[in-house]
GROMACS .gro file of C-alpha atoms in nm:
model
   57
    1MET     CA    1  -7.589  13.410  -5.437
    2HIS     CA    2  -7.828  13.112  -5.449
    3VAL     CA    3  -7.738  12.798  -5.254
    4ALA     CA    4  -7.920  12.467  -5.296
    5PRO     CA    5  -8.124  12.381  -4.990
    6VAL     CA    6  -7.999  12.114  -4.754
    7GLY     CA    7  -8.207  11.798  -4.732
    8GLY     CA    8  -8.182  11.638  -5.072
    9THR     CA    9  -8.429  11.858  -5.258
   10ALA     CA   10  -8.176  11.964  -5.523
   11VAL     CA   11  -8.258  11.833  -5.870
   12GLN     CA   12  -7.992  11.611  -6.028
   13ASP     CA   13  -7.910  11.655  -6.394
   14HIS     CA   14  -7.870  11.296  -6.513
   15VAL     CA   15  -7.728  11.400  -6.850
   16ALA     CA   16  -7.457  11.608  -6.684
   17LEU     CA   17  -7.374  11.323  -6.446
   18ALA     CA   18  -7.341  11.081  -6.740
   19GLU     CA   19  -7.112  11.325  -6.922
   20ILE     CA   20  -6.895  11.361  -6.613
   21GLU     CA   21  -6.869  10.983  -6.586
   22LEU     CA   22  -6.766  10.953  -6.952
   23CYS     CA   23  -6.503  11.224  -6.908
   24GLY     CA   24  -6.367  11.033  -6.611
   25GLU     CA   25  -6.346  10.716  -6.816
   26LEU     CA   26  -6.155  10.902  -7.087
   27ILE     CA   27  -5.914  11.049  -6.831
   28ILE     CA   28  -5.846  10.704  -6.687
   29ALA     CA   29  -5.790  10.554  -7.032
   30ALA     CA   30  -5.563  10.840  -7.138
   31SER     CA   31  -5.353  10.818  -6.822
   32ALA     CA   32  -5.309  10.442  -6.867
   33ALA     CA   33  -5.209  10.473  -7.234
   34GLN     CA   34  -4.848  10.511  -7.335
   35GLU     CA   35  -4.941  10.711  -7.646
   36ARG     CA   36  -5.230  10.931  -7.752
   37LEU     CA   37  -5.560  10.750  -7.772
   38SER     CA   38  -5.671  10.669  -8.124
   39LEU     CA   39  -6.020  10.760  -8.237
   40GLU     CA   40  -6.108  10.391  -8.221
   41SER     CA   41  -5.985  10.371  -7.861
   42ILE     CA   42  -6.189  10.676  -7.766
   43ASP     CA   43  -6.498  10.524  -7.928
   44GLU     CA   44  -6.436  10.204  -7.733
   45VAL     CA   45  -6.407  10.389  -7.402
   46LEU     CA   46  -6.723  10.586  -7.477
   47LYS     CA   47  -6.902  10.267  -7.592
   48VAL     CA   48  -7.005  10.430  -7.919
   49ALA     CA   49  -7.066  10.099  -8.097
   50GLU     CA   50  -7.290   9.976  -7.816
   51GLU     CA   51  -7.493  10.297  -7.824
   52ARG     CA   52  -7.537  10.275  -8.202
   53GLU     CA   53  -7.649   9.913  -8.173
   54SER     CA   54  -7.905   9.991  -7.901
   55ALA     CA   55  -8.034  10.287  -8.105
   56ARG     CA   56  -8.100  10.057  -8.401
   57ARG     CA   57  -8.323   9.832  -8.192
   0.00000   0.00000   0.00000
């Protein structure tokens, strides 16, 4: 078994951390909703429109 060394030398995967944050946002939105989230609501939580806009620039 390999254990990451103590002392902060472990490499962080920024993509994985971003995905975990987005999943958390979806969980929060879903728990606050009274019904299933629509596709539009999911896109809003995930900020899809903002990402598309920044990709165009």
